[in-house]
């Protein structure tokens, strides 16, 4: 901002970057990225995203975790989330 403390402009990326610093140990980063559509796809990359050094997009099914096999075995009415079959 300027000397008066007013910010001229602020973007969603600025807010997400501030949240990653302030809430580092709280475990909100993945949820924030999913909420704002930046966790999957290739519009927002970071090192090792998708398992490569330069980062690459990942499939949208990664927004959901797989249901553990032990839960599916215990309850035959459960169906595995798409993409994890």
mmCIF file of N, CA and C in Angstrom:
data_model
loop_
_atom_site.group_PDB
_atom_site.id
_atom_site.type_symbol
_atom_site.label_atom_id
_atom_site.label_comp_id
_atom_site.label_asym_id
_atom_site.label_seq_id
_atom_site.Cartn_x
_atom_site.Cartn_y
_atom_site.Cartn_z
ATOM 1 N N UNK A 1 0.815 -1.188 0.000
ATOM 2 C CA UNK A 1 0.000 0.000 0.000
ATOM 3 C C UNK A 1 0.857 1.249 0.000
ATOM 4 N N UNK A 2 0.213 2.374 0.179
ATOM 5 C CA UNK A 2 0.943 3.642 0.229
ATOM 6 C C UNK A 2 1.211 4.036 1.683
ATOM 7 N N UNK A 3 1.706 5.248 1.910
ATOM 8 C CA UNK A 3 2.071 5.685 3.258
ATOM 9 C C UNK A 3 0.893 5.730 4.217
ATOM 10 N N UNK A 4 -0.316 5.910 3.708
ATOM 11 C CA UNK A 4 -1.491 5.970 4.579
ATOM 12 C C UNK A 4 -1.992 4.575 4.947
ATOM 13 N N UNK A 5 -1.405 3.549 4.356
ATOM 14 C CA UNK A 5 -1.832 2.181 4.647
ATOM 15 C C UNK A 5 -2.942 1.689 3.750
ATOM 16 N N UNK A 6 -3.365 2.504 2.802
ATOM 17 C CA UNK A 6 -4.419 2.094 1.876
ATOM 18 C C UNK A 6 -3.835 1.262 0.748
ATOM 19 N N UNK A 7 -4.535 0.231 0.375
ATOM 20 C CA UNK A 7 -4.115 -0.602 -0.748
ATOM 21 C C UNK A 7 -4.782 -0.105 -2.024
ATOM 22 N N UNK A 8 -3.996 0.045 -3.067
ATOM 23 C CA UNK A 8 -4.539 0.507 -4.336
ATOM 24 C C UNK A 8 -5.394 -0.578 -4.980
ATOM 25 N N UNK A 9 -4.910 -1.801 -4.951
ATOM 26 C CA UNK A 9 -5.683 -2.918 -5.487
ATOM 27 C C UNK A 9 -5.193 -4.196 -4.837
ATOM 28 N N UNK A 10 -6.052 -5.155 -4.795
ATOM 29 C CA UNK A 10 -5.718 -6.442 -4.203
ATOM 30 C C UNK A 10 -6.434 -7.516 -5.002
ATOM 31 N N UNK A 11 -5.754 -8.631 -5.223
ATOM 32 C CA UNK A 11 -6.337 -9.700 -6.024
ATOM 33 C C UNK A 11 -6.556 -10.941 -5.168
ATOM 34 N N UNK A 12 -7.270 -11.885 -5.721
ATOM 35 C CA UNK A 12 -7.504 -13.151 -5.045
ATOM 36 C C UNK A 12 -6.184 -13.878 -4.796
ATOM 37 N N UNK A 13 -5.273 -13.810 -5.744
ATOM 38 C CA UNK A 13 -3.960 -14.437 -5.557
ATOM 39 C C UNK A 13 -3.205 -13.811 -4.389
ATOM 40 N N UNK A 14 -3.350 -12.489 -4.197
ATOM 41 C CA UNK A 14 -2.722 -11.833 -3.045
ATOM 42 C C UNK A 14 -3.280 -12.395 -1.739
ATOM 43 N N UNK A 15 -4.576 -12.597 -1.694
ATOM 44 C CA UNK A 15 -5.212 -13.128 -0.488
ATOM 45 C C UNK A 15 -4.778 -14.567 -0.252
ATOM 46 N N UNK A 16 -4.763 -15.377 -1.293
ATOM 47 C CA UNK A 16 -4.326 -16.763 -1.136
ATOM 48 C C UNK A 16 -2.871 -16.848 -0.689
ATOM 49 N N UNK A 17 -2.022 -15.997 -1.236
ATOM 50 C CA UNK A 17 -0.611 -15.989 -0.833
ATOM 51 C C UNK A 17 -0.448 -15.551 0.621
ATOM 52 N N UNK A 18 -1.260 -14.619 1.067
ATOM 53 C CA UNK A 18 -1.197 -14.199 2.464
ATOM 54 C C UNK A 18 -1.705 -15.306 3.390
ATOM 55 N N UNK A 19 -2.768 -15.989 2.979
ATOM 56 C CA UNK A 19 -3.307 -17.080 3.800
ATOM 57 C C UNK A 19 -2.309 -18.228 3.941
ATOM 58 N N UNK A 20 -1.541 -18.517 2.892
ATOM 59 C CA UNK A 20 -0.567 -19.601 2.994
ATOM 60 C C UNK A 20 0.520 -19.253 4.007
ATOM 61 N N UNK A 21 0.841 -17.982 4.140
ATOM 62 C CA UNK A 21 1.851 -17.564 5.117
ATOM 63 C C UNK A 21 1.270 -17.554 6.537
ATOM 64 N N UNK A 22 0.103 -16.971 6.683
ATOM 65 C CA UNK A 22 -0.498 -16.818 8.008
ATOM 66 C C UNK A 22 -1.013 -18.129 8.579
ATOM 67 N N UNK A 23 -1.513 -19.014 7.715
ATOM 68 C CA UNK A 23 -2.148 -20.247 8.182
ATOM 69 C C UNK A 23 -1.354 -21.485 7.801
ATOM 70 N N UNK A 24 -0.044 -21.346 7.699
ATOM 71 C CA UNK A 24 0.816 -22.427 7.223
ATOM 72 C C UNK A 24 0.588 -23.730 7.980
ATOM 73 N N UNK A 25 0.547 -23.690 9.288
ATOM 74 C CA UNK A 25 0.443 -24.904 10.101
ATOM 75 C C UNK A 25 -1.002 -25.340 10.330
ATOM 76 N N UNK A 26 -1.974 -24.615 9.805
ATOM 77 C CA UNK A 26 -3.376 -24.916 10.071
ATOM 78 C C UNK A 26 -3.972 -25.938 9.105
ATOM 79 N N UNK A 27 -3.345 -26.176 7.966
ATOM 80 C CA UNK A 27 -3.826 -27.185 7.026
ATOM 81 C C UNK A 27 -4.989 -26.741 6.157
ATOM 82 N N UNK A 28 -5.088 -25.439 5.844
ATOM 83 C CA UNK A 28 -6.177 -24.939 5.023
ATOM 84 C C UNK A 28 -5.814 -24.791 3.548
ATOM 85 N N UNK A 29 -4.569 -24.951 3.180
ATOM 86 C CA UNK A 29 -4.119 -24.627 1.825
ATOM 87 C C UNK A 29 -4.862 -25.423 0.760
ATOM 88 N N UNK A 30 -4.952 -26.730 0.933
ATOM 89 C CA UNK A 30 -5.621 -27.573 -0.066
ATOM 90 C C UNK A 30 -7.076 -27.151 -0.215
ATOM 91 N N UNK A 31 -7.759 -26.933 0.896
ATOM 92 C CA UNK A 31 -9.168 -26.517 0.856
ATOM 93 C C UNK A 31 -9.330 -25.166 0.174
ATOM 94 N N UNK A 32 -8.431 -24.237 0.467
ATOM 95 C CA UNK A 32 -8.505 -22.922 -0.185
ATOM 96 C C UNK A 32 -8.328 -23.047 -1.691
ATOM 97 N N UNK A 33 -7.343 -23.842 -2.118
ATOM 98 C CA UNK A 33 -7.098 -23.994 -3.551
ATOM 99 C C UNK A 33 -8.266 -24.662 -4.248
ATOM 100 N N UNK A 34 -8.884 -25.646 -3.614
ATOM 101 C CA UNK A 34 -10.063 -26.291 -4.204
ATOM 102 C C UNK A 34 -11.213 -25.296 -4.277
ATOM 103 N N UNK A 35 -11.449 -24.562 -3.195
ATOM 104 C CA UNK A 35 -12.555 -23.603 -3.141
ATOM 105 C C UNK A 35 -12.457 -22.565 -4.258
ATOM 106 N N UNK A 36 -11.249 -22.119 -4.577
ATOM 107 C CA UNK A 36 -11.085 -21.079 -5.589
ATOM 108 C C UNK A 36 -10.676 -21.620 -6.954
ATOM 109 N N UNK A 37 -10.809 -22.939 -7.151
ATOM 110 C CA UNK A 37 -10.580 -23.537 -8.465
ATOM 111 C C UNK A 37 -9.138 -23.539 -8.930
ATOM 112 N N UNK A 38 -8.191 -23.600 -8.002
ATOM 113 C CA UNK A 38 -6.782 -23.549 -8.371
ATOM 114 C C UNK A 38 -6.029 -24.832 -8.047
ATOM 115 N N UNK A 39 -6.684 -25.811 -7.426
ATOM 116 C CA UNK A 39 -5.997 -27.041 -7.033
ATOM 117 C C UNK A 39 -5.756 -27.959 -8.221
ATOM 118 N N UNK A 40 -6.731 -28.104 -9.085
ATOM 119 C CA UNK A 40 -6.575 -28.946 -10.269
ATOM 120 C C UNK A 40 -6.423 -28.059 -11.500
ATOM 121 N N UNK A 41 -6.172 -28.664 -12.637
ATOM 122 C CA UNK A 41 -5.963 -27.896 -13.854
ATOM 123 C C UNK A 41 -4.557 -27.316 -13.894
ATOM 124 N N UNK A 42 -4.310 -26.503 -14.910
ATOM 125 C CA UNK A 42 -2.965 -25.934 -15.068
ATOM 126 C C UNK A 42 -2.956 -24.414 -15.044
ATOM 127 N N UNK A 43 -4.011 -23.809 -14.490
ATOM 128 C CA UNK A 43 -4.050 -22.346 -14.429
ATOM 129 C C UNK A 43 -3.294 -21.780 -13.222
ATOM 130 N N UNK A 44 -2.876 -22.638 -12.291
ATOM 131 C CA UNK A 44 -2.131 -22.201 -11.110
ATOM 132 C C UNK A 44 -1.142 -23.307 -10.779
ATOM 133 N N UNK A 45 0.124 -23.089 -11.080
ATOM 134 C CA UNK A 45 1.132 -24.136 -10.914
ATOM 135 C C UNK A 45 2.108 -23.781 -9.806
ATOM 136 N N UNK A 46 2.644 -24.809 -9.164
ATOM 137 C CA UNK A 46 3.707 -24.658 -8.179
ATOM 138 C C UNK A 46 4.681 -25.810 -8.376
ATOM 139 N N UNK A 47 5.897 -25.702 -7.859
ATOM 140 C CA UNK A 47 6.879 -26.772 -8.054
ATOM 141 C C UNK A 47 6.362 -28.112 -7.535
ATOM 142 N N UNK A 48 6.524 -29.117 -8.325
ATOM 143 C CA UNK A 48 6.152 -30.503 -8.048
ATOM 144 C C UNK A 48 4.649 -30.762 -8.062
ATOM 145 N N UNK A 49 3.840 -29.806 -8.465
ATOM 146 C CA UNK A 49 2.419 -30.090 -8.649
ATOM 147 C C UNK A 49 2.315 -31.121 -9.760
ATOM 148 N N UNK A 50 1.572 -32.160 -9.538
ATOM 149 C CA UNK A 50 1.431 -33.213 -10.532
ATOM 150 C C UNK A 50 2.636 -34.128 -10.624
ATOM 151 N N UNK A 51 3.571 -33.993 -9.690
ATOM 152 C CA UNK A 51 4.715 -34.902 -9.644
ATOM 153 C C UNK A 51 5.876 -34.552 -10.550
ATOM 154 N N UNK A 52 5.902 -33.335 -11.108
ATOM 155 C CA UNK A 52 7.042 -32.916 -11.924
ATOM 156 C C UNK A 52 7.618 -31.615 -11.355
ATOM 157 N N UNK A 53 8.914 -31.417 -11.536
ATOM 158 C CA UNK A 53 9.614 -30.274 -10.945
ATOM 159 C C UNK A 53 8.984 -28.937 -11.313
ATOM 160 N N UNK A 54 8.660 -28.729 -12.575
ATOM 161 C CA UNK A 54 8.124 -27.443 -13.011
ATOM 162 C C UNK A 54 6.636 -27.293 -12.733
ATOM 163 N N UNK A 55 5.962 -28.359 -12.324
ATOM 164 C CA UNK A 55 4.526 -28.331 -12.057
ATOM 165 C C UNK A 55 3.725 -28.572 -13.316
ATOM 166 N N UNK A 56 2.653 -29.318 -13.156
ATOM 167 C CA UNK A 56 1.739 -29.551 -14.275
ATOM 168 C C UNK A 56 0.333 -29.706 -13.722
ATOM 169 N N UNK A 57 -0.665 -29.529 -14.582
ATOM 170 C CA UNK A 57 -2.046 -29.667 -14.171
ATOM 171 C C UNK A 57 -2.371 -31.094 -13.773
ATOM 172 N N UNK A 58 -3.340 -31.239 -12.882
ATOM 173 C CA UNK A 58 -3.809 -32.555 -12.474
ATOM 174 C C UNK A 58 -5.292 -32.662 -12.766
ATOM 175 N N UNK A 59 -5.780 -33.890 -12.844
ATOM 176 C CA UNK A 59 -7.181 -34.142 -13.180
ATOM 177 C C UNK A 59 -8.122 -33.655 -12.077
ATOM 178 N N UNK A 60 -9.313 -33.247 -12.470
ATOM 179 C CA UNK A 60 -10.291 -32.681 -11.537
ATOM 180 C C UNK A 60 -10.767 -33.673 -10.487
ATOM 181 N N UNK A 61 -10.661 -34.970 -10.752
ATOM 182 C CA UNK A 61 -11.120 -35.924 -9.744
ATOM 183 C C UNK A 61 -10.279 -35.854 -8.478
ATOM 184 N N UNK A 62 -9.114 -35.233 -8.524
ATOM 185 C CA UNK A 62 -8.254 -35.095 -7.352
ATOM 186 C C UNK A 62 -8.823 -34.124 -6.307
ATOM 187 N N UNK A 63 -9.889 -33.394 -6.659
ATOM 188 C CA UNK A 63 -10.530 -32.525 -5.673
ATOM 189 C C UNK A 63 -11.154 -33.325 -4.537
ATOM 190 N N UNK A 64 -11.506 -34.573 -4.801
ATOM 191 C CA UNK A 64 -12.044 -35.472 -3.782
ATOM 192 C C UNK A 64 -11.001 -36.514 -3.424
ATOM 193 N N UNK A 65 -10.977 -36.906 -2.164
ATOM 194 C CA UNK A 65 -10.110 -38.009 -1.751
ATOM 195 C C UNK A 65 -10.782 -39.332 -2.109
ATOM 196 N N UNK A 66 -9.997 -40.396 -2.290
ATOM 197 C CA UNK A 66 -10.608 -41.714 -2.478
ATOM 198 C C UNK A 66 -11.202 -42.205 -1.159
ATOM 199 N N UNK A 67 -12.242 -42.997 -1.257
ATOM 200 C CA UNK A 67 -12.809 -43.619 -0.062
ATOM 201 C C UNK A 67 -11.912 -44.803 0.280
ATOM 202 N N UNK A 68 -11.478 -44.910 1.528
ATOM 203 C CA UNK A 68 -10.586 -46.022 1.904
ATOM 204 C C UNK A 68 -11.209 -47.383 1.612
ATOM 205 N N UNK A 69 -10.385 -48.319 1.147
ATOM 206 C CA UNK A 69 -10.861 -49.663 0.814
ATOM 207 C C UNK A 69 -11.510 -50.331 2.017
ATOM 208 N N UNK A 70 -10.986 -50.084 3.215
ATOM 209 C CA UNK A 70 -11.564 -50.695 4.411
ATOM 210 C C UNK A 70 -13.000 -50.234 4.645
ATOM 211 N N UNK A 71 -13.323 -49.001 4.292
ATOM 212 C CA UNK A 71 -14.689 -48.498 4.430
ATOM 213 C C UNK A 71 -15.614 -49.131 3.389
ATOM 214 N N UNK A 72 -15.103 -49.288 2.164
ATOM 215 C CA UNK A 72 -15.914 -49.909 1.113
ATOM 216 C C UNK A 72 -16.166 -51.374 1.436
ATOM 217 N N UNK A 73 -15.178 -52.049 1.990
ATOM 218 C CA UNK A 73 -15.354 -53.454 2.390
ATOM 219 C C UNK A 73 -16.377 -53.549 3.522
ATOM 220 N N UNK A 74 -16.314 -52.622 4.464
ATOM 221 C CA UNK A 74 -17.222 -52.647 5.613
ATOM 222 C C UNK A 74 -18.647 -52.284 5.236
ATOM 223 N N UNK A 75 -18.838 -51.486 4.184
ATOM 224 C CA UNK A 75 -20.175 -51.053 3.776
ATOM 225 C C UNK A 75 -20.307 -51.242 2.273
ATOM 226 N N UNK A 76 -20.989 -52.270 1.865
ATOM 227 C CA UNK A 76 -21.117 -52.588 0.437
ATOM 228 C C UNK A 76 -21.980 -51.583 -0.324
ATOM 229 N N UNK A 77 -22.657 -50.665 0.364
ATOM 230 C CA UNK A 77 -23.458 -49.637 -0.304
ATOM 231 C C UNK A 77 -22.609 -48.464 -0.794
ATOM 232 N N UNK A 78 -21.379 -48.371 -0.323
ATOM 233 C CA UNK A 78 -20.496 -47.280 -0.749
ATOM 234 C C UNK A 78 -19.955 -47.539 -2.149
ATOM 235 N N UNK A 79 -19.812 -46.493 -2.907
ATOM 236 C CA UNK A 79 -19.237 -46.561 -4.250
ATOM 237 C C UNK A 79 -18.025 -45.638 -4.275
ATOM 238 N N UNK A 80 -16.908 -46.127 -4.793
ATOM 239 C CA UNK A 80 -15.676 -45.341 -4.852
ATOM 240 C C UNK A 80 -15.879 -44.066 -5.654
ATOM 241 N N UNK A 81 -15.255 -42.986 -5.216
ATOM 242 C CA UNK A 81 -15.320 -41.713 -5.948
ATOM 243 C C UNK A 81 -14.760 -41.916 -7.356
ATOM 244 N N UNK A 82 -15.340 -41.232 -8.352
ATOM 245 C CA UNK A 82 -14.875 -41.369 -9.736
ATOM 246 C C UNK A 82 -13.386 -41.056 -9.859
ATOM 247 N N UNK A 83 -12.696 -41.829 -10.690
ATOM 248 C CA UNK A 83 -11.286 -41.621 -10.940
ATOM 249 C C UNK A 83 -10.374 -42.495 -10.103
ATOM 250 N N UNK A 84 -10.897 -43.103 -9.062
ATOM 251 C CA UNK A 84 -10.096 -43.926 -8.182
ATOM 252 C C UNK A 84 -10.416 -45.424 -8.315
ATOM 253 N N UNK A 85 -11.196 -45.799 -9.304
ATOM 254 C CA UNK A 85 -11.578 -47.189 -9.474
ATOM 255 C C UNK A 85 -10.429 -48.073 -9.849
#
